[in-house]
Amino acid sequence: MKRKLAGEDGVENGISVIMIVYNEESVIAATLESVLWADEIVVVDSGSTDRTPEICRSFPKVRFVDQPWEGFGRQKNVALNHATTPWVFSLDADESVSPALAAEIRRVANGASCDGYFVKRKNFYGGQWVRHSGWWPDEVLRLFRRNAGRFSDRPVHETVELTGKVGRLENPLEHRSFHSVADFIRKADSYSTLGAELMRQKGRRSSATKAFTHGVFTFFKTYILRLGFLDGRAGLLIAASNAAGVFYRYMKALELQERES
């Protein structure tokens, strides 16, 4: 049976919030609470072993979908495929929408002049809003007409590929991903593995020299050119983590080259 669009049921320019999750029990309730204004919430879970499914299913608006992991872009397209409203807002499990941003999203969707909208992200390390280091304004395209956008098929750092005119929202999204040094280490290791695989797929060659020079330049760019030193200890940690992630990525890519040669 064909599913109705929310707009066909009388919700003009309805909005679906879509999310992908895995073991997010510590943050998911607060995130969902921040988007209860949406007409529906689609959550795609890739096999969580904690209380994430239970928490999500306790929210009446949530459509919960089990889906084996296929990569960030493909996973988000699964969520997009389950959305039924004219508009979609993509949200990560460690982000939240303020009442001001929620009101702006509803207002824009009801009188949109564009097909998609960028939103600024306020990134936090612990309780500190990081205003430099390349972390602000950190614009990401998150609100778009469902029939005008798809996520790129990338294993990491996926983006929305939009057909149509793009605008910008004024109110920021809050992102609280890092709470400790261990969080930075885990992300650097995980993303560098995915990045190395992407380099292999694109045929990009690596070497120990490239790993070192790219890592050093990344630290300089983050800490000096992007004024990371103004963020204090957080800026130093971000610069070092970015450099380590780039170094790991090139070294892992070199390992893949050597295995295939």
mmCIF file of N, CA and C in Angstrom, residues 7-51:
data_model
loop_
_atom_site.group_PDB
_atom_site.id
_atom_site.type_symbol
_atom_site.label_atom_id
_atom_site.label_comp_id
_atom_site.label_asym_id
_atom_site.label_seq_id
_atom_site.Cartn_x
_atom_site.Cartn_y
_atom_site.Cartn_z
ATOM 1 N N GLY A 7 1.918 15.831 4.210
ATOM 2 C CA GLY A 7 1.164 16.927 3.626
ATOM 3 C C GLY A 7 -0.195 16.498 3.117
ATOM 4 N N GLU A 8 -0.316 15.232 2.683
ATOM 5 C CA GLU A 8 -1.580 14.722 2.184
ATOM 6 C C GLU A 8 -2.569 14.468 3.320
ATOM 7 N N ASP A 9 -2.094 14.364 4.527
ATOM 8 C CA ASP A 9 -2.959 14.174 5.685
ATOM 9 C C ASP A 9 -3.295 15.500 6.362
ATOM 10 N N GLY A 10 -2.957 16.606 5.719
ATOM 11 C CA GLY A 10 -3.314 17.900 6.267
ATOM 12 C C GLY A 10 -2.189 18.610 6.987
ATOM 13 N N VAL A 11 -1.020 18.005 7.083
ATOM 14 C CA VAL A 11 0.124 18.664 7.711
ATOM 15 C C VAL A 11 0.911 19.351 6.609
ATOM 16 N N GLU A 12 0.557 20.581 6.312
ATOM 17 C CA GLU A 12 1.192 21.279 5.205
ATOM 18 C C GLU A 12 2.669 21.505 5.494
ATOM 19 N N ASN A 13 3.499 21.116 4.529
ATOM 20 C CA ASN A 13 4.942 21.274 4.664
ATOM 21 C C ASN A 13 5.467 20.630 5.952
ATOM 22 N N GLY A 14 4.999 19.433 6.243
ATOM 23 C CA GLY A 14 5.441 18.699 7.425
ATOM 24 C C GLY A 14 6.931 18.414 7.391
ATOM 25 N N ILE A 15 7.491 18.142 8.565
ATOM 26 C CA ILE A 15 8.934 17.942 8.698
ATOM 27 C C ILE A 15 9.231 16.617 9.389
ATOM 28 N N SER A 16 10.113 15.841 8.781
ATOM 29 C CA SER A 16 10.626 14.613 9.396
ATOM 30 C C SER A 16 12.040 14.876 9.891
ATOM 31 N N VAL A 17 12.322 14.509 11.128
ATOM 32 C CA VAL A 17 13.698 14.481 11.622
ATOM 33 C C VAL A 17 14.221 13.070 11.412
ATOM 34 N N ILE A 18 15.375 12.936 10.759
ATOM 35 C CA ILE A 18 15.949 11.616 10.519
ATOM 36 C C ILE A 18 17.288 11.507 11.245
ATOM 37 N N MET A 19 17.546 10.312 11.806
ATOM 38 C CA MET A 19 18.764 10.086 12.585
ATOM 39 C C MET A 19 19.260 8.672 12.354
ATOM 40 N N ILE A 20 20.592 8.485 12.428
ATOM 41 C CA ILE A 20 21.173 7.148 12.494
ATOM 42 C C ILE A 20 21.864 7.026 13.849
ATOM 43 N N VAL A 21 21.748 5.854 14.477
ATOM 44 C CA VAL A 21 22.250 5.700 15.844
ATOM 45 C C VAL A 21 22.927 4.349 16.028
ATOM 46 N N TYR A 22 23.803 4.319 17.030
ATOM 47 C CA TYR A 22 24.397 3.072 17.499
ATOM 48 C C TYR A 22 24.912 3.286 18.922
ATOM 49 N N ASN A 23 24.332 2.573 19.870
ATOM 50 C CA ASN A 23 24.738 2.646 21.284
ATOM 51 C C ASN A 23 24.812 4.101 21.785
ATOM 52 N N GLU A 24 23.681 4.765 21.749
ATOM 53 C CA GLU A 24 23.615 6.189 22.112
ATOM 54 C C GLU A 24 22.779 6.422 23.370
ATOM 55 N N GLU A 25 22.700 5.443 24.271
ATOM 56 C CA GLU A 25 21.786 5.560 25.410
ATOM 57 C C GLU A 25 22.074 6.769 26.301
ATOM 58 N N SER A 26 23.305 7.249 26.313
ATOM 59 C CA SER A 26 23.649 8.368 27.198
ATOM 60 C C SER A 26 23.146 9.710 26.679
ATOM 61 N N VAL A 27 22.834 9.806 25.386
ATOM 62 C CA VAL A 27 22.455 11.107 24.804
ATOM 63 C C VAL A 27 21.131 11.092 24.060
ATOM 64 N N ILE A 28 20.636 9.934 23.678
ATOM 65 C CA ILE A 28 19.538 9.884 22.720
ATOM 66 C C ILE A 28 18.244 10.484 23.258
ATOM 67 N N ALA A 29 17.947 10.316 24.554
ATOM 68 C CA ALA A 29 16.697 10.849 25.101
ATOM 69 C C ALA A 29 16.659 12.373 24.994
ATOM 70 N N ALA A 30 17.754 13.028 25.360
ATOM 71 C CA ALA A 30 17.799 14.493 25.286
ATOM 72 C C ALA A 30 17.677 14.975 23.848
ATOM 73 N N THR A 31 18.309 14.256 22.930
ATOM 74 C CA THR A 31 18.222 14.631 21.517
ATOM 75 C C THR A 31 16.795 14.515 21.005
ATOM 76 N N LEU A 32 16.142 13.407 21.328
ATOM 77 C CA LEU A 32 14.756 13.218 20.887
ATOM 78 C C LEU A 32 13.821 14.245 21.522
ATOM 79 N N GLU A 33 14.047 14.567 22.788
ATOM 80 C CA GLU A 33 13.230 15.584 23.453
ATOM 81 C C GLU A 33 13.314 16.922 22.721
ATOM 82 N N SER A 34 14.474 17.204 22.119
ATOM 83 C CA SER A 34 14.659 18.501 21.458
ATOM 84 C C SER A 34 13.960 18.593 20.106
ATOM 85 N N VAL A 35 13.426 17.454 19.596
ATOM 86 C CA VAL A 35 12.785 17.480 18.268
ATOM 87 C C VAL A 35 11.357 16.942 18.304
ATOM 88 N N LEU A 36 10.727 17.006 19.463
ATOM 89 C CA LEU A 36 9.341 16.539 19.560
ATOM 90 C C LEU A 36 8.374 17.438 18.804
ATOM 91 N N TRP A 37 8.852 18.596 18.352
ATOM 92 C CA TRP A 37 8.040 19.489 17.532
ATOM 93 C C TRP A 37 7.861 18.961 16.107
ATOM 94 N N ALA A 38 8.697 18.017 15.697
ATOM 95 C CA ALA A 38 8.635 17.494 14.326
ATOM 96 C C ALA A 38 7.368 16.664 14.130
ATOM 97 N N ASP A 39 6.963 16.501 12.868
ATOM 98 C CA ASP A 39 5.771 15.706 12.563
ATOM 99 C C ASP A 39 6.048 14.208 12.665
ATOM 100 N N GLU A 40 7.289 13.820 12.436
ATOM 101 C CA GLU A 40 7.696 12.436 12.650
ATOM 102 C C GLU A 40 9.204 12.404 12.871
ATOM 103 N N ILE A 41 9.674 11.360 13.535
ATOM 104 C CA ILE A 41 11.099 11.173 13.796
ATOM 105 C C ILE A 41 11.471 9.767 13.338
ATOM 106 N N VAL A 42 12.386 9.675 12.390
ATOM 107 C CA VAL A 42 12.833 8.381 11.874
ATOM 108 C C VAL A 42 14.218 8.084 12.444
ATOM 109 N N VAL A 43 14.336 6.973 13.163
ATOM 110 C CA VAL A 43 15.602 6.572 13.759
ATOM 111 C C VAL A 43 16.020 5.234 13.166
ATOM 112 N N VAL A 44 17.191 5.204 12.534
ATOM 113 C CA VAL A 44 17.733 3.966 11.963
ATOM 114 C C VAL A 44 18.877 3.499 12.849
ATOM 115 N N ASP A 45 18.718 2.319 13.417
ATOM 116 C CA ASP A 45 19.685 1.766 14.363
ATOM 117 C C ASP A 45 20.453 0.625 13.706
ATOM 118 N N SER A 46 21.783 0.605 13.916
ATOM 119 C CA SER A 46 22.617 -0.416 13.274
ATOM 120 C C SER A 46 23.074 -1.486 14.265
ATOM 121 N N GLY A 47 22.146 -1.935 15.124
ATOM 122 C CA GLY A 47 22.443 -3.052 16.014
ATOM 123 C C GLY A 47 22.920 -2.666 17.388
ATOM 124 N N SER A 48 22.350 -1.624 17.960
ATOM 125 C CA SER A 48 22.758 -1.199 19.299
ATOM 126 C C SER A 48 22.593 -2.329 20.309
ATOM 127 N N THR A 49 23.546 -2.413 21.234
ATOM 128 C CA THR A 49 23.506 -3.445 22.274
ATOM 129 C C THR A 49 23.189 -2.852 23.644
ATOM 130 N N ASP A 50 22.949 -1.544 23.706
ATOM 131 C CA ASP A 50 22.581 -0.906 24.967
ATOM 132 C C ASP A 50 21.081 -0.595 24.953
ATOM 133 N N ARG A 51 20.643 0.398 25.700
ATOM 134 C CA ARG A 51 19.221 0.706 25.825
ATOM 135 C C ARG A 51 18.712 1.668 24.742
#
